[in-house]
Coordinates of C-alpha atoms in Angstrom, one line a residue:
Chain A
M1 CA 10.4 -185.8 -48.2
A2 CA 10.8 -188.0 -45.2
R3 CA 11.4 -191.6 -46.1
N4 CA 8.9 -194.1 -44.9
S5 CA 11.1 -197.1 -44.0
Q6 CA 12.2 -197.1 -40.4
S7 CA 15.3 -199.1 -41.3
D8 CA 16.8 -196.2 -43.2
Y9 CA 17.2 -194.2 -40.0
T10 CA 19.2 -196.7 -37.9
G11 CA 22.5 -195.5 -36.6
W12 CA 21.2 -192.2 -35.4
Q13 CA 20.3 -191.0 -31.9
V14 CA 17.5 -188.6 -31.3
V15 CA 18.0 -186.1 -28.5
I16 CA 15.0 -184.3 -27.0
G17 CA 14.4 -181.7 -24.3
L18 CA 11.0 -180.3 -23.6
E19 CA 9.7 -176.9 -22.6
T20 CA 6.1 -176.8 -21.3
H21 CA 4.0 -173.7 -20.7
A22 CA 1.4 -174.6 -18.0
Q23 CA -1.2 -171.9 -17.6
L24 CA -1.7 -171.5 -13.9
S25 CA -5.3 -171.8 -12.6
T26 CA -5.5 -168.5 -10.8
A27 CA -8.6 -166.4 -10.9
S28 CA -6.7 -163.2 -11.8
K29 CA -3.6 -162.4 -13.8
I30 CA -0.1 -162.6 -12.7
F31 CA 0.5 -158.8 -12.5
S32 CA -3.0 -157.3 -12.6
G33 CA -6.5 -157.8 -11.1
A34 CA -8.2 -158.7 -14.4
S35 CA -9.9 -162.1 -14.8
T36 CA -8.2 -165.0 -16.6
A37 CA -11.4 -166.8 -17.6
F38 CA -11.3 -168.4 -21.0
G39 CA -13.5 -167.4 -23.9
A40 CA -14.6 -163.8 -22.9
E41 CA -15.3 -161.2 -25.5
P42 CA -12.1 -159.7 -27.0
N43 CA -10.3 -157.2 -24.8
T44 CA -12.9 -157.3 -22.0
Q45 CA -10.3 -158.8 -19.7
A46 CA -7.3 -156.6 -20.7
S47 CA -6.7 -154.2 -17.9
V48 CA -4.5 -151.1 -18.1
V49 CA -1.6 -153.1 -16.8
D50 CA -2.1 -155.8 -19.4
L51 CA -2.3 -153.1 -22.1
A52 CA 0.9 -151.5 -20.8
L53 CA -0.6 -148.0 -20.5
P54 CA 1.9 -145.4 -19.3
G55 CA 2.4 -145.2 -15.5
V56 CA 1.1 -148.6 -14.6
L57 CA 3.0 -151.0 -12.4
P58 CA 2.8 -154.8 -12.0
V59 CA 1.9 -156.3 -8.6
L60 CA 2.7 -160.0 -8.3
N61 CA -0.2 -162.5 -7.6
R62 CA 0.5 -164.6 -4.5
G63 CA -1.7 -167.4 -6.0
A64 CA 0.7 -167.8 -9.0
V65 CA 3.7 -168.0 -6.7
E66 CA 2.0 -170.5 -4.5
R67 CA 1.3 -172.8 -7.5
A68 CA 4.9 -172.6 -8.6
I69 CA 5.9 -173.7 -5.0
R70 CA 3.4 -176.6 -5.2
F71 CA 4.9 -177.7 -8.4
G72 CA 8.5 -177.4 -7.2
L73 CA 7.8 -179.5 -4.1
A74 CA 6.0 -182.2 -6.1
V75 CA 9.0 -182.7 -8.4
G76 CA 11.6 -182.5 -5.6
A77 CA 13.1 -179.3 -6.7
T78 CA 14.7 -176.5 -4.8
I79 CA 12.4 -173.5 -4.2
A80 CA 14.6 -170.5 -4.5
P81 CA 14.4 -168.3 -1.4
R82 CA 15.0 -165.4 -3.6
S83 CA 14.3 -165.2 -7.3
V84 CA 14.3 -162.3 -9.8
F85 CA 11.9 -161.2 -12.6
A86 CA 13.5 -160.1 -15.8
R87 CA 12.4 -158.5 -19.0
K88 CA 12.6 -160.5 -22.2
N89 CA 12.6 -158.0 -25.0
Y90 CA 11.1 -158.5 -28.4
F91 CA 8.5 -156.8 -30.6
Y92 CA 5.2 -158.3 -31.5
P93 CA 1.8 -156.7 -31.6
D94 CA 0.3 -159.1 -29.1
L95 CA 3.0 -158.0 -26.5
P96 CA 2.1 -154.4 -25.8
K97 CA 5.0 -153.6 -23.4
G98 CA 7.6 -154.7 -26.0
Y99 CA 8.9 -157.1 -23.4
Q100 CA 7.6 -160.1 -21.5
I101 CA 8.1 -160.3 -17.8
S102 CA 9.8 -163.6 -17.1
Q103 CA 12.5 -165.0 -14.9
Y104 CA 16.0 -165.6 -16.3
E105 CA 19.1 -165.9 -14.2
I106 CA 17.3 -166.9 -10.9
P107 CA 14.1 -168.9 -11.5
V108 CA 11.7 -169.7 -8.6
V109 CA 12.0 -173.5 -9.1
Q110 CA 15.4 -175.1 -9.6
G111 CA 16.1 -178.7 -10.5
G112 CA 13.8 -181.6 -9.7
S113 CA 12.8 -184.6 -11.8
L114 CA 9.8 -186.4 -13.1
A115 CA 9.3 -190.1 -13.4
C116 CA 7.1 -191.6 -16.2
I117 CA 6.2 -195.0 -17.7
V118 CA 7.2 -195.2 -21.4
E119 CA 4.9 -197.3 -23.5
G120 CA 4.9 -198.0 -27.3
K121 CA 5.1 -200.5 -30.1
G122 CA 8.0 -203.0 -30.2
F123 CA 9.2 -202.7 -26.6
E124 CA 8.1 -203.6 -23.1
P125 CA 6.9 -200.6 -20.9
Y126 CA 9.7 -199.2 -18.8
A127 CA 10.3 -196.5 -16.2
K128 CA 12.1 -193.3 -17.1
T129 CA 13.2 -190.3 -15.1
V130 CA 13.6 -186.9 -16.8
R131 CA 15.6 -184.3 -14.9
L132 CA 14.1 -180.8 -14.8
T133 CA 16.4 -177.8 -15.3
R134 CA 14.0 -175.3 -13.9
A135 CA 10.5 -173.9 -13.8
H136 CA 9.9 -170.2 -13.9
L137 CA 7.0 -167.8 -13.7
E138 CA 6.1 -165.5 -16.6
E139 CA 3.2 -163.8 -18.2
D140 CA 1.5 -164.9 -21.4
A141 CA 1.1 -162.7 -24.5
G142 CA -2.2 -161.8 -26.2
K143 CA -3.5 -163.3 -29.4
S144 CA -3.1 -162.2 -33.0
L145 CA -6.0 -163.0 -35.3
H146 CA -4.9 -163.1 -38.9
E147 CA -8.4 -163.5 -40.4
D148 CA -9.4 -160.7 -42.7
Y149 CA -9.9 -157.5 -40.8
S150 CA -9.8 -155.2 -43.8
G151 CA -6.3 -156.4 -44.6
M152 CA -5.1 -155.9 -41.0
S153 CA -4.5 -158.2 -38.0
G154 CA -6.8 -158.2 -35.0
I155 CA -5.3 -158.1 -31.5
D156 CA -7.1 -159.6 -28.5
L157 CA -5.2 -159.0 -25.3
N158 CA -7.4 -161.0 -22.9
R159 CA -4.7 -163.6 -22.5
A160 CA -2.0 -161.0 -22.0
G161 CA -0.7 -161.3 -18.4
T162 CA -2.1 -164.8 -17.8
P163 CA 0.3 -166.5 -15.4
L164 CA 2.4 -169.3 -16.9
L165 CA 4.8 -171.7 -15.4
E166 CA 7.5 -172.7 -18.0
I167 CA 8.9 -176.1 -17.1
V168 CA 12.2 -176.9 -18.8
T169 CA 13.9 -180.3 -18.9
E170 CA 17.4 -181.4 -19.5
P171 CA 18.0 -183.1 -22.9
D172 CA 17.5 -186.4 -21.1
I173 CA 15.7 -188.2 -23.9
Q174 CA 18.5 -189.8 -25.9
V175 CA 17.3 -192.8 -27.8
D176 CA 18.6 -194.6 -30.9
D177 CA 15.1 -195.3 -32.2
I178 CA 13.0 -192.4 -33.6
E179 CA 9.6 -193.9 -32.6
Q180 CA 10.8 -194.8 -29.1
A181 CA 12.3 -191.3 -28.6
A182 CA 8.9 -189.8 -29.5
S183 CA 7.3 -192.3 -27.1
E184 CA 9.6 -191.1 -24.3
A185 CA 8.8 -187.4 -25.0
V186 CA 5.0 -188.2 -24.9
A187 CA 5.4 -190.3 -21.7
Y188 CA 7.1 -187.3 -20.0
A189 CA 4.4 -184.9 -21.3
R190 CA 1.6 -187.1 -20.1
A191 CA 3.2 -187.5 -16.7
L192 CA 3.7 -183.8 -16.4
H193 CA 0.1 -183.1 -17.6
S194 CA -1.2 -185.6 -15.0
L195 CA 0.9 -184.0 -12.3
V196 CA -0.1 -180.3 -12.9
T197 CA -3.8 -181.2 -13.1
W198 CA -3.4 -183.5 -10.0
L199 CA -1.9 -180.6 -8.1
G200 CA -4.7 -178.3 -9.3
I201 CA -2.3 -175.7 -10.5
C202 CA -3.4 -176.0 -14.2
D203 CA -6.6 -177.2 -15.9
G204 CA -4.6 -179.0 -18.5
N205 CA -6.8 -178.1 -21.4
M206 CA -4.6 -178.6 -24.4
Q207 CA -7.2 -177.4 -27.0
E208 CA -7.6 -174.1 -25.1
G209 CA -3.8 -173.8 -24.9
S210 CA -3.6 -174.2 -21.1
F211 CA -0.8 -176.8 -21.5
R212 CA 1.6 -176.2 -24.3
C213 CA 4.6 -178.4 -25.0
D214 CA 7.5 -177.4 -27.2
A215 CA 10.0 -180.0 -28.2
N216 CA 13.7 -179.3 -28.8
V217 CA 14.8 -182.0 -31.2
S218 CA 18.2 -182.8 -32.6
V219 CA 19.9 -185.9 -34.0
R220 CA 23.5 -187.2 -33.8
R221 CA 25.5 -190.3 -34.3
P222 CA 25.7 -192.2 -31.0
G223 CA 28.6 -190.9 -29.0
A224 CA 29.0 -187.7 -31.0
G225 CA 28.4 -184.2 -29.6
L226 CA 24.9 -182.7 -29.6
G227 CA 23.6 -181.8 -33.0
T228 CA 21.9 -178.5 -33.9
R229 CA 18.4 -178.4 -32.5
C230 CA 15.1 -177.2 -33.8
E231 CA 12.2 -176.1 -31.5
I232 CA 8.9 -177.6 -32.5
K233 CA 5.8 -175.7 -31.5
N234 CA 2.0 -176.2 -31.9
L235 CA 2.0 -179.6 -30.4
N236 CA -1.5 -179.4 -29.0
S237 CA -2.2 -183.1 -28.5
F238 CA 0.0 -186.0 -27.4
R239 CA -0.7 -187.7 -30.7
F240 CA 0.5 -184.7 -32.7
M241 CA 3.5 -184.4 -30.4
H242 CA 4.6 -188.0 -31.3
Q243 CA 4.0 -187.5 -35.0
A244 CA 5.8 -184.1 -35.1
I245 CA 8.9 -185.5 -33.4
V246 CA 9.1 -188.5 -35.7
Y247 CA 8.7 -186.2 -38.7
E248 CA 11.3 -183.7 -37.5
A249 CA 13.9 -186.3 -36.6
K250 CA 13.6 -187.9 -40.1
R251 CA 13.8 -184.5 -41.7
Q252 CA 17.0 -183.7 -39.9
I253 CA 18.6 -187.0 -40.7
D254 CA 17.6 -186.6 -44.4
L255 CA 19.2 -183.2 -44.4
I256 CA 22.4 -184.4 -43.0
D257 CA 22.4 -187.5 -45.3
A258 CA 22.0 -185.2 -48.2
G259 CA 25.1 -183.2 -47.2
D260 CA 23.1 -180.3 -45.8
R261 CA 23.1 -179.0 -42.3
V262 CA 20.3 -178.4 -39.8
V263 CA 19.7 -174.7 -39.1
Q264 CA 18.7 -173.7 -35.6
E265 CA 15.1 -172.4 -35.8
T266 CA 11.6 -172.6 -34.5
R267 CA 9.3 -174.9 -36.6
L268 CA 5.6 -175.1 -36.5
Y269 CA 3.9 -178.5 -36.7
D270 CA 1.0 -178.7 -39.2
P271 CA -1.1 -181.7 -38.3
D272 CA -3.1 -181.6 -41.5
R273 CA 0.0 -182.2 -43.6
D274 CA 1.9 -184.0 -40.9
E275 CA 5.0 -181.9 -41.3
T276 CA 7.0 -179.2 -39.6
R277 CA 7.5 -175.8 -41.2
S278 CA 10.0 -173.1 -40.5
M279 CA 8.5 -170.4 -38.4
R280 CA 11.3 -168.0 -37.7
S281 CA 15.0 -168.1 -37.7
K282 CA 16.2 -167.7 -34.2
E283 CA 19.3 -165.7 -35.3
D284 CA 17.6 -162.4 -34.4
A285 CA 15.0 -163.6 -31.9
M286 CA 17.6 -165.3 -29.7
D287 CA 18.9 -161.9 -28.6
Y288 CA 16.2 -161.1 -26.1
R289 CA 18.5 -158.7 -24.1
Y290 CA 17.2 -159.9 -20.7
F291 CA 17.7 -157.6 -17.7
P292 CA 16.2 -157.5 -14.2
D293 CA 12.8 -155.8 -14.3
P294 CA 13.2 -152.5 -12.3
D295 CA 9.4 -152.5 -11.7
L296 CA 9.6 -155.7 -9.6
L297 CA 11.6 -156.3 -6.4
P298 CA 13.1 -159.8 -5.9
L299 CA 10.6 -162.5 -5.0
E300 CA 11.3 -163.8 -1.5
I301 CA 9.8 -167.1 -0.3
D302 CA 10.5 -168.0 3.3
A303 CA 10.7 -171.5 4.7
A304 CA 7.4 -171.1 6.6
W305 CA 5.5 -170.5 3.4
I306 CA 7.2 -173.5 1.7
E307 CA 6.3 -175.7 4.7
R308 CA 2.7 -174.5 4.7
V309 CA 2.4 -175.5 1.0
R310 CA 4.1 -178.8 1.6
A311 CA 1.6 -179.6 4.3
E312 CA -1.3 -179.0 1.9
L313 CA 0.1 -181.1 -0.9
P314 CA -2.2 -184.0 -1.9
E315 CA -0.9 -187.6 -2.1
L316 CA 1.1 -187.6 -5.3
P317 CA 0.4 -189.9 -8.3
A318 CA 3.5 -192.1 -7.8
A319 CA 2.8 -192.6 -4.1
K320 CA -0.9 -193.3 -4.7
R321 CA 0.0 -195.8 -7.4
T322 CA 2.2 -197.7 -5.0
R323 CA -0.4 -197.6 -2.3
F324 CA -3.2 -198.8 -4.6
A325 CA -1.1 -201.7 -5.7
S326 CA -0.1 -202.8 -2.2
A327 CA -3.3 -201.9 -0.2
Y328 CA -5.8 -203.3 -2.7
G329 CA -3.7 -206.1 -4.3
L330 CA -3.9 -204.5 -7.8
S331 CA -1.4 -205.0 -10.6
D332 CA 1.0 -202.1 -11.1
Y333 CA -0.7 -201.6 -14.5
D334 CA -4.2 -201.3 -13.0
A335 CA -2.9 -199.0 -10.3
G336 CA -1.2 -196.9 -13.0
L337 CA -4.4 -196.5 -14.9
L338 CA -6.4 -195.6 -11.8
T339 CA -3.9 -193.0 -10.8
A340 CA -3.5 -191.4 -14.3
D341 CA -5.6 -188.5 -13.0
A342 CA -6.9 -187.3 -9.7
A343 CA -10.6 -187.7 -10.7
T344 CA -10.2 -191.4 -11.6
A345 CA -8.3 -192.1 -8.4
G346 CA -10.9 -190.4 -6.3
Y347 CA -13.7 -192.2 -8.1
F348 CA -12.0 -195.6 -7.5
E349 CA -11.5 -194.9 -3.8
Q350 CA -15.2 -193.9 -3.4
V351 CA -16.4 -197.1 -5.1
V352 CA -14.1 -199.3 -3.1
A353 CA -15.2 -197.7 0.2
A354 CA -18.8 -198.6 -0.6
L355 CA -18.1 -202.2 -1.5
P356 CA -17.6 -205.2 0.8
P357 CA -13.9 -206.0 1.6
G358 CA -12.0 -207.9 -1.2
Q359 CA -13.8 -206.3 -4.1
A360 CA -11.1 -203.8 -5.1
K361 CA -10.1 -205.8 -8.1
L362 CA -13.7 -205.9 -9.3
A363 CA -13.9 -202.2 -9.0
A364 CA -10.6 -201.7 -10.8
N365 CA -11.7 -203.9 -13.7
W366 CA -14.9 -202.0 -14.1
I367 CA -13.4 -198.6 -13.9
N368 CA -10.5 -199.4 -16.2
G369 CA -12.9 -201.3 -18.5
D370 CA -16.5 -200.5 -19.0
V371 CA -16.5 -197.1 -17.3
A372 CA -13.3 -195.9 -19.2
A373 CA -14.7 -197.2 -22.5
A374 CA -18.0 -195.4 -22.0
V375 CA -16.3 -192.1 -20.9
N376 CA -14.0 -192.2 -23.9
A377 CA -16.8 -193.0 -26.3
A378 CA -18.7 -190.0 -25.0
A379 CA -15.5 -187.9 -25.1
G380 CA -16.3 -187.0 -21.5
S381 CA -14.4 -187.3 -18.3
I382 CA -14.8 -189.4 -15.2
A383 CA -15.8 -186.2 -13.3
T384 CA -18.9 -185.8 -15.4
C385 CA -19.7 -189.5 -15.8
P386 CA -23.4 -190.0 -15.4
V387 CA -22.8 -193.2 -13.5
D388 CA -21.2 -191.7 -10.4
A389 CA -19.2 -193.6 -7.8
A390 CA -22.2 -194.3 -5.6
R391 CA -24.2 -195.8 -8.5
L392 CA -21.3 -197.9 -9.8
A393 CA -20.8 -199.2 -6.2
G394 CA -24.5 -200.1 -6.0
L395 CA -24.1 -202.1 -9.2
L396 CA -20.9 -203.8 -8.2
V397 CA -22.5 -204.8 -4.8
R398 CA -25.0 -206.8 -6.8
V399 CA -22.3 -208.4 -9.0
A400 CA -20.3 -209.3 -5.9
D401 CA -23.3 -210.9 -4.0
G402 CA -24.4 -212.9 -7.1
T403 CA -27.7 -211.1 -7.7
I404 CA -26.8 -210.5 -11.3
N405 CA -24.2 -211.9 -13.7
Q406 CA -21.6 -210.0 -15.7
K407 CA -23.8 -209.9 -18.7
A408 CA -26.7 -208.4 -16.9
A409 CA -24.3 -206.0 -15.1
K410 CA -23.3 -204.5 -18.4
E411 CA -27.0 -204.0 -19.3
V412 CA -27.6 -202.3 -15.9
F413 CA -24.6 -200.1 -16.4
A414 CA -25.8 -199.0 -19.9
A415 CA -29.3 -198.3 -18.3
L416 CA -27.7 -196.2 -15.5
W417 CA -25.6 -194.4 -18.0
S418 CA -28.6 -193.4 -20.1
G419 CA -30.5 -192.3 -16.9
E420 CA -33.1 -195.1 -17.1
G421 CA -33.0 -195.8 -13.4
A422 CA -31.7 -194.0 -10.3
T423 CA -30.0 -197.1 -8.8
A424 CA -28.8 -200.4 -10.0
D425 CA -31.4 -202.2 -7.8
A426 CA -34.2 -200.2 -9.5
V427 CA -32.9 -201.2 -12.9
I428 CA -32.5 -204.9 -11.9
E429 CA -36.1 -205.0 -10.7
S430 CA -37.7 -203.1 -13.5
R431 CA -35.9 -205.2 -16.2
G432 CA -36.1 -208.5 -14.2
L433 CA -32.4 -209.1 -14.4
R434 CA -32.1 -211.0 -11.1
Q435 CA -29.9 -214.0 -11.7
I436 CA -31.6 -217.3 -11.6
S437 CA -29.8 -219.2 -8.9
D438 CA -32.7 -221.4 -7.9
A439 CA -31.4 -224.9 -8.7
G440 CA -34.9 -226.3 -9.4
A441 CA -35.7 -223.7 -12.0
L442 CA -32.3 -224.2 -13.7
V443 CA -32.6 -227.9 -13.8
A444 CA -35.9 -227.6 -15.6
I445 CA -34.4 -225.3 -18.2
V446 CA -31.4 -227.6 -18.6
Q447 CA -33.6 -230.7 -19.1
A448 CA -35.7 -228.9 -21.7
V449 CA -32.6 -227.8 -23.6
L450 CA -31.2 -231.4 -23.5
A451 CA -34.4 -232.8 -24.8
A452 CA -34.6 -230.2 -27.6
N453 CA -30.9 -230.7 -28.7
P454 CA -30.3 -234.4 -29.0
K455 CA -27.6 -233.8 -31.7
S456 CA -25.5 -231.6 -29.4
V457 CA -25.8 -234.2 -26.6
E458 CA -24.6 -236.9 -28.9
E459 CA -21.7 -234.9 -30.2
F460 CA -20.6 -234.0 -26.6
R461 CA -20.7 -237.7 -25.6
A462 CA -18.6 -238.4 -28.7
G463 CA -16.0 -236.1 -27.2
K464 CA -16.7 -232.7 -28.8
E465 CA -16.2 -230.1 -26.1
K466 CA -17.6 -227.5 -28.5
A467 CA -21.0 -229.0 -28.2
F468 CA -21.0 -228.4 -24.5
N469 CA -20.6 -224.7 -25.1
A470 CA -23.5 -224.7 -27.5
L471 CA -25.7 -226.3 -24.8
V472 CA -24.5 -223.6 -22.3
G473 CA -25.4 -221.0 -24.8
Q474 CA -28.9 -222.5 -25.3
V475 CA -29.5 -222.6 -21.5
M476 CA -28.4 -218.9 -21.2
K477 CA -30.7 -218.0 -24.0
Q478 CA -33.7 -219.8 -22.5
S479 CA -33.0 -218.1 -19.2
R480 CA -32.8 -214.8 -21.1
G481 CA -29.2 -214.3 -19.9
K482 CA -30.2 -214.5 -16.2
A483 CA -28.9 -217.9 -15.3
N484 CA -25.8 -218.2 -13.1
P485 CA -23.2 -219.4 -15.6
Q486 CA -21.3 -221.4 -13.1
Q487 CA -24.4 -223.2 -11.9
V488 CA -25.4 -223.9 -15.5
N489 CA -22.1 -225.5 -16.1
D490 CA -22.3 -227.7 -13.0
I491 CA -25.9 -228.8 -13.7
L492 CA -25.2 -229.5 -17.4
R493 CA -22.1 -231.6 -16.6
D494 CA -24.1 -233.5 -14.0
K495 CA -27.0 -234.2 -16.3
L496 CA -24.8 -235.2 -19.3
A497 CA -22.8 -237.5 -17.1
G498 CA -25.9 -239.1 -15.8
Chain B
M1 CA 36.2 -154.7 -24.7
S2 CA 35.0 -152.1 -27.1
L3 CA 32.1 -152.0 -29.5
R4 CA 32.3 -151.6 -33.3
P5 CA 29.8 -149.6 -35.4
E6 CA 28.2 -152.8 -36.5
D7 CA 27.4 -153.7 -32.9
V8 CA 25.7 -150.3 -32.4
Q9 CA 23.7 -150.9 -35.6
R10 CA 22.6 -154.3 -34.4
I11 CA 21.5 -153.1 -31.0
A12 CA 19.6 -150.3 -32.7
H13 CA 18.0 -152.8 -35.0
L14 CA 16.9 -155.0 -32.1
A15 CA 15.3 -152.0 -30.4
R16 CA 13.7 -151.0 -33.8
L17 CA 15.5 -147.7 -33.8
A18 CA 16.6 -146.1 -37.1
I19 CA 19.8 -144.2 -36.5
T20 CA 21.9 -142.2 -38.9
E21 CA 25.7 -142.7 -39.5
E22 CA 26.4 -139.7 -37.4
E23 CA 24.2 -141.0 -34.5
T24 CA 25.9 -144.4 -34.8
Q25 CA 29.4 -142.8 -34.3
R26 CA 28.2 -140.6 -31.4
T27 CA 26.4 -143.6 -29.7
L28 CA 29.5 -145.8 -30.2
A29 CA 31.7 -143.3 -28.4
Q30 CA 29.2 -143.0 -25.5
L31 CA 28.7 -146.8 -25.2
N32 CA 32.5 -147.4 -25.2
D33 CA 32.8 -144.8 -22.4
I34 CA 30.3 -146.8 -20.4
F35 CA 32.2 -150.0 -21.1
G36 CA 35.3 -148.3 -19.9
M37 CA 33.6 -147.6 -16.6
I38 CA 32.5 -151.2 -16.4
E39 CA 36.0 -152.3 -16.9
R40 CA 37.2 -150.2 -14.0
M41 CA 34.4 -151.6 -11.8
R42 CA 35.4 -155.1 -12.7
A43 CA 38.7 -154.6 -11.0
V44 CA 36.9 -154.4 -7.6
D45 CA 36.8 -157.6 -5.6
T46 CA 33.1 -158.7 -5.3
E47 CA 33.8 -162.1 -3.9
G48 CA 30.8 -163.1 -1.7
V49 CA 28.7 -160.1 -2.6
V50 CA 25.2 -160.9 -3.6
P51 CA 24.5 -159.4 -7.1
M52 CA 22.1 -156.5 -6.8
S53 CA 19.0 -156.9 -9.0
H54 CA 17.2 -153.8 -7.8
P55 CA 18.4 -150.5 -6.4
L56 CA 15.8 -150.6 -3.6
G57 CA 16.2 -153.1 -0.7
G58 CA 13.4 -155.4 0.4
A59 CA 11.2 -157.9 -1.4
Q60 CA 8.3 -157.9 -3.8
R61 CA 5.0 -157.4 -2.0
L62 CA 2.3 -159.8 -3.2
R63 CA -1.4 -159.3 -3.8
A64 CA -4.2 -161.8 -3.1
D65 CA -5.4 -163.8 -6.1
A66 CA -8.7 -162.0 -6.7
V67 CA -10.4 -160.3 -9.7
T68 CA -10.4 -156.7 -8.7
D69 CA -10.3 -155.0 -12.1
V70 CA -13.1 -155.2 -14.7
P71 CA -11.6 -153.3 -17.7
D72 CA -13.6 -150.7 -19.6
R73 CA -13.1 -152.0 -23.1
E74 CA -14.7 -149.0 -24.7
R75 CA -12.4 -146.6 -22.9
N76 CA -9.4 -148.7 -23.6
L77 CA -10.1 -148.9 -27.3
A78 CA -11.0 -145.3 -27.6
N79 CA -7.5 -144.2 -28.6
A80 CA -6.8 -147.1 -31.0
P81 CA -6.1 -145.8 -34.5
A82 CA -8.1 -148.8 -35.9
R83 CA -10.5 -151.2 -34.3
Q84 CA -13.1 -153.8 -35.2
D85 CA -15.3 -156.2 -33.3
G86 CA -13.6 -155.2 -30.0
L87 CA -10.1 -155.9 -31.4
F88 CA -7.2 -153.6 -31.9
L89 CA -6.3 -153.6 -35.5
V90 CA -2.6 -153.4 -36.5
P91 CA -0.8 -153.7 -39.9
R92 CA -1.0 -157.3 -41.0
V93 CA 1.6 -159.5 -39.2
L94 CA 2.5 -162.8 -40.8
E95 CA 4.7 -165.5 -39.4

């Protein structure tokens, strides 16, 4: 039903706020001592507290609170000295208590903001800051399995009680272009993902549901009051998030254009059909009848604890990016790529430390180029890259000192990746890739090539620069790629002029 | 403020309680009595008083983040009316 032409949707502003559930990386649950490990046999990690058996009481996990503090400090928020847990009441079979323990009136993290770089088609990248409303601690629910269990639903409560930090933004994304609005939402989500994994408070695995973004989307005429919003769920990749927001904004505009109105509801994104579908009307569900949980006393966080956590904070992505750009003379773009996640930044710093001074740009080019391409192609991560920082540094040392040229370096990299040699030097020796920089040897090759290609020589002398490149190619071929290209150029020019 | 019968019905529905007409009337009277008390309390000046979220003083005690409980699934599933493959089975729920 959504129209395809972008031009039909001009004159509308898309407004987006985001709610993200980040699963905290604790070993045990937020209120029980059961494990949070992913993928266990059903219900083997559901303790009596998670099952809500009568007489059990929740005991709050210090590790979950500490992670919330880390997050709050990293986004410049206020850490509430006193916050309160509340019961959010609703009925669903994967919620055994009949309520979710959450925080309502007084959340642990208040305010703060997150900066991101917005990139997309049709506009230059720009910086954007999204204000956070709050972040609060809560417990996850279990999982309902709707496959066929003799006509019934299966309930696995392993996930019940897993600690979550729900991070809520202000509706700060307000853009007159649908695609760009979606790009801003994705930029925020990527920055948040990068931050929580950087801080080590969440593993960020979107497929396993460790990082779940919901988008509140509404549309309005610029300058008008906020429109009715719909909450879009099931955005389990950044690409789907972009597509879902674009679809939803168009759907709402189409509705209003047709004289209908948008109904406030939760909608599920279906990536197979690229559409959002109504999940449940919020009319009933909205009334959660929150009240303070009498099983839990207020959470108090003293200044000393906050300062202790602050002292242990790693250098944050934005600070590291600025430092990389200034200390290593990198472009902001390169520095941004290198600081997209903690593993890449650490890898880069290890490589640079092992190289002679002045080679940071070489390292950045390789890591953002060949290494990133190989890691992506293997759907792996830099942390498990077979060419570790020491090996890459060993390779780049040989590029920097002229032992091998760029072409041979790519060959060495591929060999190291496949495990052919333990070090770059070993591969260079075994494959005989050492660059020929011996002038005598190169002159001999050049003379042989000139003698064998009189036509190209003639063409070059007649002013065809293309012929020169053909001759360079021949020399490189004769040297089996090992000639120093700059030297080949010089010698060729010299001989042709003579 | 005072409640109407529809409000009582709605609250009962949210709590998944089926109540009769007679129970609705009785509950309505009781709830309105409670609201009457709340109205009287509202007259008290509470300026500068921190809202109480728990009748006990003090703060929540925290536990260390460690796995201390390895659930006995067999025991926990023993009372389930229906089970299969280690799952609790419930009447089919569809979104």
